[in-house]
mmCIF file of C-alpha atoms in Angstrom:
data_model
loop_
_atom_site.group_PDB
_atom_site.id
_atom_site.type_symbol
_atom_site.label_atom_id
_atom_site.label_comp_id
_atom_site.label_asym_id
_atom_site.label_seq_id
_atom_site.Cartn_x
_atom_site.Cartn_y
_atom_site.Cartn_z
ATOM 1 C CA MET A 1 12.981 -13.862 -25.054
ATOM 2 C CA LYS A 2 15.535 -13.705 -22.754
ATOM 3 C CA ASN A 3 14.428 -9.908 -22.507
ATOM 4 C CA PHE A 4 10.713 -10.882 -21.462
ATOM 5 C CA CYS A 5 11.744 -13.579 -18.983
ATOM 6 C CA LEU A 6 13.610 -10.452 -17.304
ATOM 7 C CA ILE A 7 10.598 -8.093 -17.845
ATOM 8 C CA GLY A 8 8.235 -11.319 -16.181
ATOM 9 C CA VAL A 9 10.710 -11.379 -13.475
ATOM 10 C CA THR A 10 10.585 -7.303 -12.678
ATOM 11 C CA LEU A 11 7.388 -6.881 -12.829
ATOM 12 C CA LEU A 12 6.180 -10.644 -11.070
ATOM 13 C CA LEU A 13 8.388 -9.056 -8.050
ATOM 14 C CA THR A 14 6.731 -6.042 -7.911
ATOM 15 C CA ILE A 15 3.525 -7.108 -7.312
ATOM 16 C CA VAL A 16 3.898 -10.010 -5.700
ATOM 17 C CA LEU A 17 6.122 -8.614 -2.411
ATOM 18 C CA SER A 18 4.585 -4.963 -2.420
ATOM 19 C CA GLY A 19 1.630 -7.588 -1.856
ATOM 20 C CA CYS A 20 3.135 -9.927 0.526
ATOM 21 C CA LEU A 21 6.165 -9.065 1.800
ATOM 22 C CA GLY A 22 4.816 -5.363 2.850
ATOM 23 C CA GLY A 23 7.520 -3.601 0.748
ATOM 24 C CA GLY A 24 4.840 -0.927 0.384
ATOM 25 C CA GLY A 25 3.728 -1.408 3.234
ATOM 26 C CA GLY A 26 -0.152 -0.987 1.287
ATOM 27 C CA GLY A 27 0.493 2.464 0.806
ATOM 28 C CA SER A 28 1.051 5.569 -0.624
ATOM 29 C CA SER A 29 3.494 8.190 -0.051
ATOM 30 C CA ALA A 30 1.247 11.928 0.475
ATOM 31 C CA GLY A 31 2.291 13.400 -2.835
ATOM 32 C CA THR A 32 2.232 16.592 -2.323
ATOM 33 C CA GLY A 33 3.431 15.644 1.614
ATOM 34 C CA GLY A 34 1.007 15.839 3.616
ATOM 35 C CA PHE A 35 1.354 13.368 6.958
ATOM 36 C CA ALA A 36 1.622 9.998 6.195
ATOM 37 C CA GLY A 37 2.288 8.955 9.915
ATOM 38 C CA SER A 38 3.640 5.611 11.151
ATOM 39 C CA SER A 39 3.450 4.300 14.881
ATOM 40 C CA ALA A 40 5.242 1.137 16.994
ATOM 41 C CA SER A 41 2.875 -1.844 17.220
ATOM 42 C CA SER A 42 4.488 -2.640 21.020
ATOM 43 C CA SER A 43 5.503 -0.575 24.351
ATOM 44 C CA SER A 44 7.508 -3.526 25.462
ATOM 45 C CA SER A 45 10.879 -4.679 23.841
ATOM 46 C CA GLY A 46 9.821 -6.162 20.805
ATOM 47 C CA GLU A 47 10.185 -5.951 17.486
ATOM 48 C CA ALA A 48 7.768 -5.006 14.427
ATOM 49 C CA ILE A 49 7.331 -4.522 11.196
ATOM 50 C CA VAL A 50 5.792 -0.570 10.336
ATOM 51 C CA ALA A 51 6.088 1.820 7.241
ATOM 52 C CA GLY A 52 9.123 -0.942 5.880
ATOM 53 C CA GLU A 53 11.080 -0.361 8.341
ATOM 54 C CA GLN A 54 12.180 -2.888 11.977
ATOM 55 C CA ILE A 55 11.229 -0.819 14.554
ATOM 56 C CA VAL A 56 12.843 -2.409 17.660
ATOM 57 C CA VAL A 57 11.027 -0.933 20.465
ATOM 58 C CA ILE A 58 12.343 -0.448 23.988
ATOM 59 C CA ASP A 59 10.502 0.659 26.362
ATOM 60 C CA ASP A 60 12.389 2.008 29.436
ATOM 61 C CA GLY A 61 10.418 0.408 32.101
ATOM 62 C CA GLY A 62 7.704 3.290 33.288
ATOM 63 C CA GLY A 63 5.813 2.958 29.560
ATOM 64 C CA ASN A 64 6.731 5.190 28.263
ATOM 65 C CA ILE A 65 9.364 4.564 24.317
ATOM 66 C CA GLY A 66 12.955 5.005 25.047
ATOM 67 C CA ALA A 67 14.269 4.642 21.675
ATOM 68 C CA THR A 68 13.666 2.932 18.321
ATOM 69 C CA THR A 69 16.527 1.275 15.662
ATOM 70 C CA HIS A 70 15.315 1.115 11.931
ATOM 71 C CA ASN A 71 16.558 -0.965 9.371
ATOM 72 C CA PRO A 72 15.070 -1.637 6.037
ATOM 73 C CA GLU A 73 12.618 -4.121 5.270
ATOM 74 C CA PRO A 74 13.600 -7.061 2.976
ATOM 75 C CA ALA A 75 10.631 -6.829 0.558
ATOM 76 C CA THR A 76 11.510 -3.488 -0.024
ATOM 77 C CA MET A 77 15.076 -3.714 -0.791
ATOM 78 C CA VAL A 78 13.735 -6.929 -2.904
ATOM 79 C CA LEU A 79 11.582 -3.724 -4.528
ATOM 80 C CA PHE A 80 13.920 -1.325 -5.536
ATOM 81 C CA GLY A 81 16.404 -4.142 -6.950
ATOM 82 C CA THR A 82 13.865 -4.729 -9.110
ATOM 83 C CA GLY A 83 14.114 -1.103 -10.273
ATOM 84 C CA LEU A 84 18.309 -0.853 -10.472
ATOM 85 C CA LEU A 85 17.382 -4.530 -12.776
ATOM 86 C CA GLY A 86 14.979 -2.165 -14.821
ATOM 87 C CA MET A 87 17.371 0.610 -15.463
ATOM 88 C CA ALA A 88 19.566 -2.203 -15.979
ATOM 89 C CA LEU A 89 18.293 -3.197 -18.702
ATOM 90 C CA PHE A 90 17.109 0.133 -20.385
ATOM 91 C CA ARG A 91 20.609 1.038 -19.917
ATOM 92 C CA LYS A 92 21.100 -2.255 -21.825
ATOM 93 C CA ARG A 93 18.919 -2.453 -24.451
ATOM 94 C CA LYS A 94 18.866 1.428 -26.236
ATOM 95 C CA LYS A 95 18.196 0.329 -30.000
ATOM 96 C CA GLU A 96 15.180 -0.891 -29.136
ATOM 97 C CA VAL A 97 12.853 1.789 -28.146
ATOM 98 C CA GLY A 98 9.252 0.037 -27.578
ATOM 99 C CA MET A 99 10.950 -2.520 -25.024
ATOM 100 C CA LYS A 100 13.075 0.406 -23.666
ATOM 101 C CA LYS A 101 10.125 2.564 -22.918
ATOM 102 C CA LEU A 102 8.437 -0.694 -20.530
ATOM 103 C CA ILE A 103 11.424 -1.784 -19.255
ATOM 104 C CA LEU A 104 11.752 1.757 -17.627
ATOM 105 C CA LEU A 105 7.657 1.750 -16.619
ATOM 106 C CA LEU A 106 8.834 -1.225 -14.841
ATOM 107 C CA ALA A 107 11.603 1.086 -13.154
ATOM 108 C CA ILE A 108 9.874 3.930 -12.270
ATOM 109 C CA CYS A 109 6.789 1.476 -10.553
ATOM 110 C CA GLY A 110 9.466 -0.819 -8.924
ATOM 111 C CA MET A 111 11.448 2.364 -7.456
ATOM 112 C CA ALA A 112 8.799 4.105 -6.474
ATOM 113 C CA LEU A 113 7.120 1.400 -4.799
ATOM 114 C CA SER A 114 10.275 0.770 -2.389
ATOM 115 C CA VAL A 115 9.952 4.199 -1.197
ATOM 116 C CA THR A 116 6.419 4.804 -0.570
ATOM 117 C CA ASN A 117 5.297 5.695 2.501
ATOM 118 C CA ALA A 118 2.752 2.987 4.925
ATOM 119 C CA TYR A 119 2.060 2.821 8.328
ATOM 120 C CA ALA A 120 0.446 0.485 10.774
ATOM 121 C CA VAL A 121 -2.925 -0.296 12.649
ATOM 122 C CA ILE A 122 -2.697 -1.778 16.118
ATOM 123 C CA GLU A 123 -4.953 -4.798 16.200
ATOM 124 C CA VAL A 124 -5.864 -5.659 20.105
ATOM 125 C CA GLY A 125 -7.833 -8.911 21.133
ATOM 126 C CA SER A 126 -11.030 -8.690 23.206
ATOM 127 C CA TYR A 127 -10.722 -6.035 26.207
ATOM 128 C CA GLY A 128 -7.114 -5.278 24.709
ATOM 129 C CA GLU A 129 -4.858 -2.251 24.780
ATOM 130 C CA THR A 130 -1.838 -1.194 23.087
ATOM 131 C CA GLY A 131 -0.111 1.217 25.356
ATOM 132 C CA TRP A 132 2.044 3.729 24.813
ATOM 133 C CA GLN A 133 2.341 4.548 21.487
ATOM 134 C CA THR A 134 4.143 7.505 19.236
ATOM 135 C CA PHE A 135 2.570 8.770 16.488
ATOM 136 C CA THR A 136 4.995 10.614 13.504
ATOM 137 C CA ASN A 137 4.926 12.438 10.050
ATOM 138 C CA THR A 138 7.663 14.538 8.693
ATOM 139 C CA PHE A 139 6.160 16.891 5.659
ATOM 140 C CA GLU A 140 7.441 16.675 2.342
ATOM 141 C CA SER A 141 5.909 19.908 1.936
ATOM 142 C CA ALA A 142 4.038 22.570 3.710
ATOM 143 C CA TRP A 143 1.136 22.023 4.370
ATOM 144 C CA THR A 144 -1.665 23.465 7.080
ATOM 145 C CA GLY A 145 -5.133 22.701 8.170
ATOM 146 C CA GLN A 146 -7.454 21.674 10.569
ATOM 147 C CA VAL A 147 -5.245 18.280 12.794
ATOM 148 C CA GLY A 148 -7.758 16.389 15.525
ATOM 149 C CA VAL A 149 -7.973 12.704 16.889
ATOM 150 C CA ALA A 150 -10.825 10.309 18.001
ATOM 151 C CA VAL A 151 -12.078 6.954 19.580
ATOM 152 C CA SER A 152 -15.381 5.570 18.395
ATOM 153 C CA ASN A 153 -17.290 2.809 19.012
ATOM 154 C CA PHE A 154 -18.386 0.492 15.925
ATOM 155 C CA GLY A 155 -21.352 -1.272 15.952
ATOM 156 C CA ASP A 156 -23.134 -0.691 19.300
ATOM 157 C CA THR A 157 -22.716 1.461 21.846
ATOM 158 C CA ALA A 158 -22.992 -0.813 25.319
ATOM 159 C CA LEU A 159 -19.142 -0.566 25.958
ATOM 160 C CA SER A 160 -17.166 2.110 24.793
ATOM 161 C CA PRO A 161 -12.732 1.989 24.643
ATOM 162 C CA VAL A 162 -10.900 4.684 25.664
ATOM 163 C CA LEU A 163 -8.279 6.858 23.878
ATOM 164 C CA LEU A 164 -5.243 8.655 25.808
ATOM 165 C CA VAL A 165 -3.607 11.545 24.086
ATOM 166 C CA ASP A 166 -0.387 13.509 25.348
ATOM 167 C CA ASN A 167 2.570 16.161 24.210
ATOM 168 C CA LEU A 168 1.837 17.066 20.868
ATOM 169 C CA ASN A 169 4.084 19.047 19.726
ATOM 170 C CA PHE A 170 2.333 20.963 17.854
ATOM 171 C CA GLY A 171 0.194 21.505 19.940
ATOM 172 C CA PRO A 172 -0.851 25.000 20.862
ATOM 173 C CA ALA A 173 1.642 27.164 22.620
ATOM 174 C CA GLY A 174 1.673 26.049 26.522
ATOM 175 C CA ASN A 175 -0.319 23.836 26.618
ATOM 176 C CA MET A 176 1.074 21.216 24.469
ATOM 177 C CA GLY A 177 0.679 18.579 26.770
ATOM 178 C CA PHE A 178 -2.237 19.749 28.468
ATOM 179 C CA GLU A 179 -0.168 21.223 31.380
ATOM 180 C CA LEU A 180 -2.218 23.746 32.303
ATOM 181 C CA GLY A 181 -4.799 21.547 33.467
ATOM 182 C CA ASP A 182 -7.036 22.320 30.832
ATOM 183 C CA PHE A 183 -8.150 22.100 27.452
ATOM 184 C CA THR A 184 -7.026 25.461 26.050
ATOM 185 C CA GLY A 185 -5.992 25.772 22.308
ATOM 186 C CA TYR A 186 -8.012 22.343 21.936
ATOM 187 C CA THR A 187 -11.968 22.125 20.796
ATOM 188 C CA THR A 188 -13.676 19.122 22.195
ATOM 189 C CA ASP A 189 -17.328 17.131 21.085
ATOM 190 C CA GLY A 190 -18.052 13.723 22.885
ATOM 191 C CA ASP A 191 -16.748 12.269 26.484
ATOM 192 C CA ALA A 192 -13.409 14.323 26.666
ATOM 193 C CA ALA A 193 -11.380 15.128 30.039
ATOM 194 C CA LEU A 194 -7.868 15.458 31.796
ATOM 195 C CA ALA A 195 -6.298 12.878 33.980
ATOM 196 C CA THR A 196 -3.428 12.361 35.837
ATOM 197 C CA SER A 197 -3.777 8.710 35.910
ATOM 198 C CA PHE A 198 -6.183 5.895 34.029
ATOM 199 C CA VAL A 199 -6.464 1.869 34.841
ATOM 200 C CA SER A 200 -7.223 -0.148 31.953
ATOM 201 C CA SER A 201 -9.765 -3.221 32.133
ATOM 202 C CA GLY A 202 -6.638 -5.301 32.782
ATOM 203 C CA GLY A 203 -5.639 -3.526 35.592
ATOM 204 C CA THR A 204 -2.274 -1.409 34.625
ATOM 205 C CA THR A 205 -2.393 1.870 35.558
ATOM 206 C CA TYR A 206 -1.016 4.062 32.721
ATOM 207 C CA PHE A 207 0.081 7.542 33.676
ATOM 208 C CA PRO A 208 1.217 10.912 31.145
ATOM 209 C CA THR A 209 3.896 10.484 29.006
ATOM 210 C CA GLU A 210 5.397 13.781 30.480
ATOM 211 C CA GLY A 211 4.413 16.272 32.813
ATOM 212 C CA THR A 212 1.218 15.977 35.348
ATOM 213 C CA TYR A 213 -1.534 15.553 32.907
ATOM 214 C CA MET A 214 -2.427 13.710 29.798
ATOM 215 C CA ALA A 215 -6.287 13.745 27.374
ATOM 216 C CA ARG A 216 -8.937 10.747 28.241
ATOM 217 C CA LEU A 217 -11.504 10.196 25.406
ATOM 218 C CA LEU A 218 -14.276 7.912 25.943
ATOM 219 C CA ALA A 219 -16.022 7.399 23.488
ATOM 220 C CA SER A 220 -19.617 8.799 24.079
ATOM 221 C CA GLY A 221 -21.806 11.797 23.021
ATOM 222 C CA ALA A 222 -20.539 12.655 19.919
ATOM 223 C CA ASP A 223 -21.524 11.293 16.445
ATOM 224 C CA THR A 224 -18.881 9.272 14.500
ATOM 225 C CA SER A 225 -20.893 7.988 11.672
ATOM 226 C CA ALA A 226 -19.536 10.045 8.942
ATOM 227 C CA TYR A 227 -16.308 8.016 10.072
ATOM 228 C CA GLY A 228 -18.011 4.333 10.009
ATOM 229 C CA GLY A 229 -18.970 4.390 13.651
ATOM 230 C CA THR A 230 -21.609 5.245 15.501
ATOM 231 C CA ASN A 231 -21.197 7.328 18.559
ATOM 232 C CA GLY A 232 -17.543 8.659 20.230
ATOM 233 C CA ALA A 233 -15.451 11.589 20.965
ATOM 234 C CA TYR A 234 -12.902 14.073 19.228
ATOM 235 C CA LEU A 235 -10.299 16.283 20.319
ATOM 236 C CA TRP A 236 -9.301 18.861 18.052
ATOM 237 C CA LEU A 237 -6.748 21.401 18.049
ATOM 238 C CA THR A 238 -9.009 24.950 17.823
ATOM 239 C CA ASP A 239 -6.833 26.885 15.658
ATOM 240 C CA ASP A 240 -5.276 25.351 12.245
ATOM 241 C CA VAL A 241 -1.955 24.174 12.224
ATOM 242 C CA SER A 242 1.425 24.979 10.017
ATOM 243 C CA PHE A 243 4.353 22.713 8.816
ATOM 244 C CA ALA A 244 6.888 24.061 6.756
ATOM 245 C CA GLU A 245 8.809 21.196 4.565
ATOM 246 C CA GLY A 246 10.704 18.849 6.778
ATOM 247 C CA ASP A 247 8.843 19.465 9.790
ATOM 248 C CA THR A 248 8.146 16.829 12.375
ATOM 249 C CA ALA A 249 4.546 16.801 13.824
ATOM 250 C CA SER A 250 3.888 13.209 16.996
ATOM 251 C CA PHE A 251 2.259 12.754 19.535
ATOM 252 C CA ASN A 252 1.466 10.006 22.020
ATOM 253 C CA TRP A 253 -1.223 7.710 22.029
ATOM 254 C CA ASN A 254 -3.427 4.627 24.123
ATOM 255 C CA PHE A 255 -6.250 2.954 23.277
ATOM 256 C CA LEU A 256 -7.699 0.842 25.657
ATOM 257 C CA ALA A 257 -10.599 -1.630 23.960
ATOM 258 C CA PHE A 258 -12.759 -2.151 27.120
ATOM 259 C CA ASP A 259 -15.053 -3.723 24.551
ATOM 260 C CA TYR A 260 -14.745 -7.006 22.866
ATOM 261 C CA TYR A 261 -14.315 -9.495 18.992
ATOM 262 C CA PRO A 262 -16.495 -8.956 16.665
ATOM 263 C CA PHE A 263 -17.602 -5.262 17.720
ATOM 264 C CA GLU A 264 -13.856 -3.212 16.204
ATOM 265 C CA ASP A 265 -13.892 0.516 18.159
ATOM 266 C CA PHE A 266 -11.162 2.299 17.201
ATOM 267 C CA ALA A 267 -9.446 5.601 17.194
ATOM 268 C CA PHE A 268 -7.731 7.032 13.888
ATOM 269 C CA VAL A 269 -6.497 10.548 14.082
ATOM 270 C CA LEU A 270 -8.399 13.445 11.584
ATOM 271 C CA HIS A 271 -7.166 15.895 9.634
ATOM 272 C CA LYS A 272 -8.312 18.501 6.354
ATOM 273 C CA GLU A 273 -5.727 20.393 4.545
ATOM 274 C CA VAL A 274 -7.431 24.362 4.193
ATOM 275 C CA GLY A 275 -8.781 23.851 0.757
ATOM 276 C CA GLY A 276 -9.715 19.708 0.621
ATOM 277 C CA GLY A 277 -11.556 17.283 2.886
ATOM 278 C CA TYR A 278 -11.740 15.340 5.386
ATOM 279 C CA GLU A 279 -9.521 12.363 5.464
ATOM 280 C CA THR A 280 -8.673 9.521 8.339
ATOM 281 C CA GLU A 281 -5.994 7.607 9.419
ATOM 282 C CA ILE A 282 -6.511 4.603 12.159
ATOM 283 C CA LEU A 283 -4.254 3.986 15.096
ATOM 284 C CA ALA A 284 -5.726 0.969 16.507
ATOM 285 C CA LYS A 285 -8.763 -1.220 17.095
ATOM 286 C CA ILE A 286 -10.149 -4.352 18.039
ATOM 287 C CA GLY A 287 -10.042 -7.631 15.981
ATOM 288 C CA PRO A 288 -9.480 -11.464 16.112
ATOM 289 C CA THR A 289 -5.998 -11.579 16.899
ATOM 290 C CA GLY A 290 -6.298 -11.294 20.964
ATOM 291 C CA GLY A 291 -2.391 -10.082 20.351
ATOM 292 C CA GLY A 292 -2.040 -6.350 18.998
ATOM 293 C CA GLY A 293 -1.178 -7.910 15.768
ATOM 294 C CA VAL A 294 0.030 -5.146 13.551
ATOM 295 C CA ILE A 295 -1.830 -4.424 9.926
ATOM 296 C CA PRO A 296 -0.334 -2.852 6.896
ATOM 297 C CA GLU A 297 -2.992 0.336 6.104
ATOM 298 C CA PRO A 298 -2.420 3.004 3.694
ATOM 299 C CA ALA A 299 -0.675 6.239 4.490
ATOM 300 C CA THR A 300 -3.292 9.149 2.656
ATOM 301 C CA MET A 301 -1.545 12.159 5.064
#
């Protein structure tokens, strides 16, 4: 009877904590080692739970992220603990074969959930803005394919959001931050231009995170219906990009709504591994929070 009580507690912790406390972030790891990005929740000093970690974001005063520190999220630690509990029971009950298999399964589930990747969608209120954010991903195995970013209207085409992009560490040689003053090495669709500064609807002026230029995508001119939107704009790397195991891809981005809820305009990352299909990761969207809330989302990249 005691065994079943312990199993029940283990299973309950595994399921409830992963859903309610964000232990798994609602996400899954890349499996074979694709993208699994995350971004901080604010460009000013503050804290957020992102990708199963507590991230403290420090603004250097110029709208750029100066540093981050990472600490394990409590739910992640508890889930890992359920795995350890299952392993302990597994070792203790060697003679009970059926029980042993069940406990081992719970142990694997608990420990797997504790280390899965997740990232966060930043939800802004009507006419809100995220400020500069950093998307990062470390590859668990080699990956080759197409990578791009996009911004889209949702539900209408009247008021269009903007996505600013800069400092792609995997961008084309010599133009990672658009410092050639053009889109050499990139392919665009829709309203895309370079900018040296940009003013939000709230009156904040944003500048490139490095160098003189940044990309400005306005959700207009391109069809985004395949990704749940109406119209928008895309920015792709023209050539496939390759990453080795352990490589890290990153870029800076800033979503400016210029629209109001319930029109849930959004910005997203697109990627297509060679031989695979197109997948997306939402970076930010307009939502009802009105305060830049962080929403856990699965990481499928």
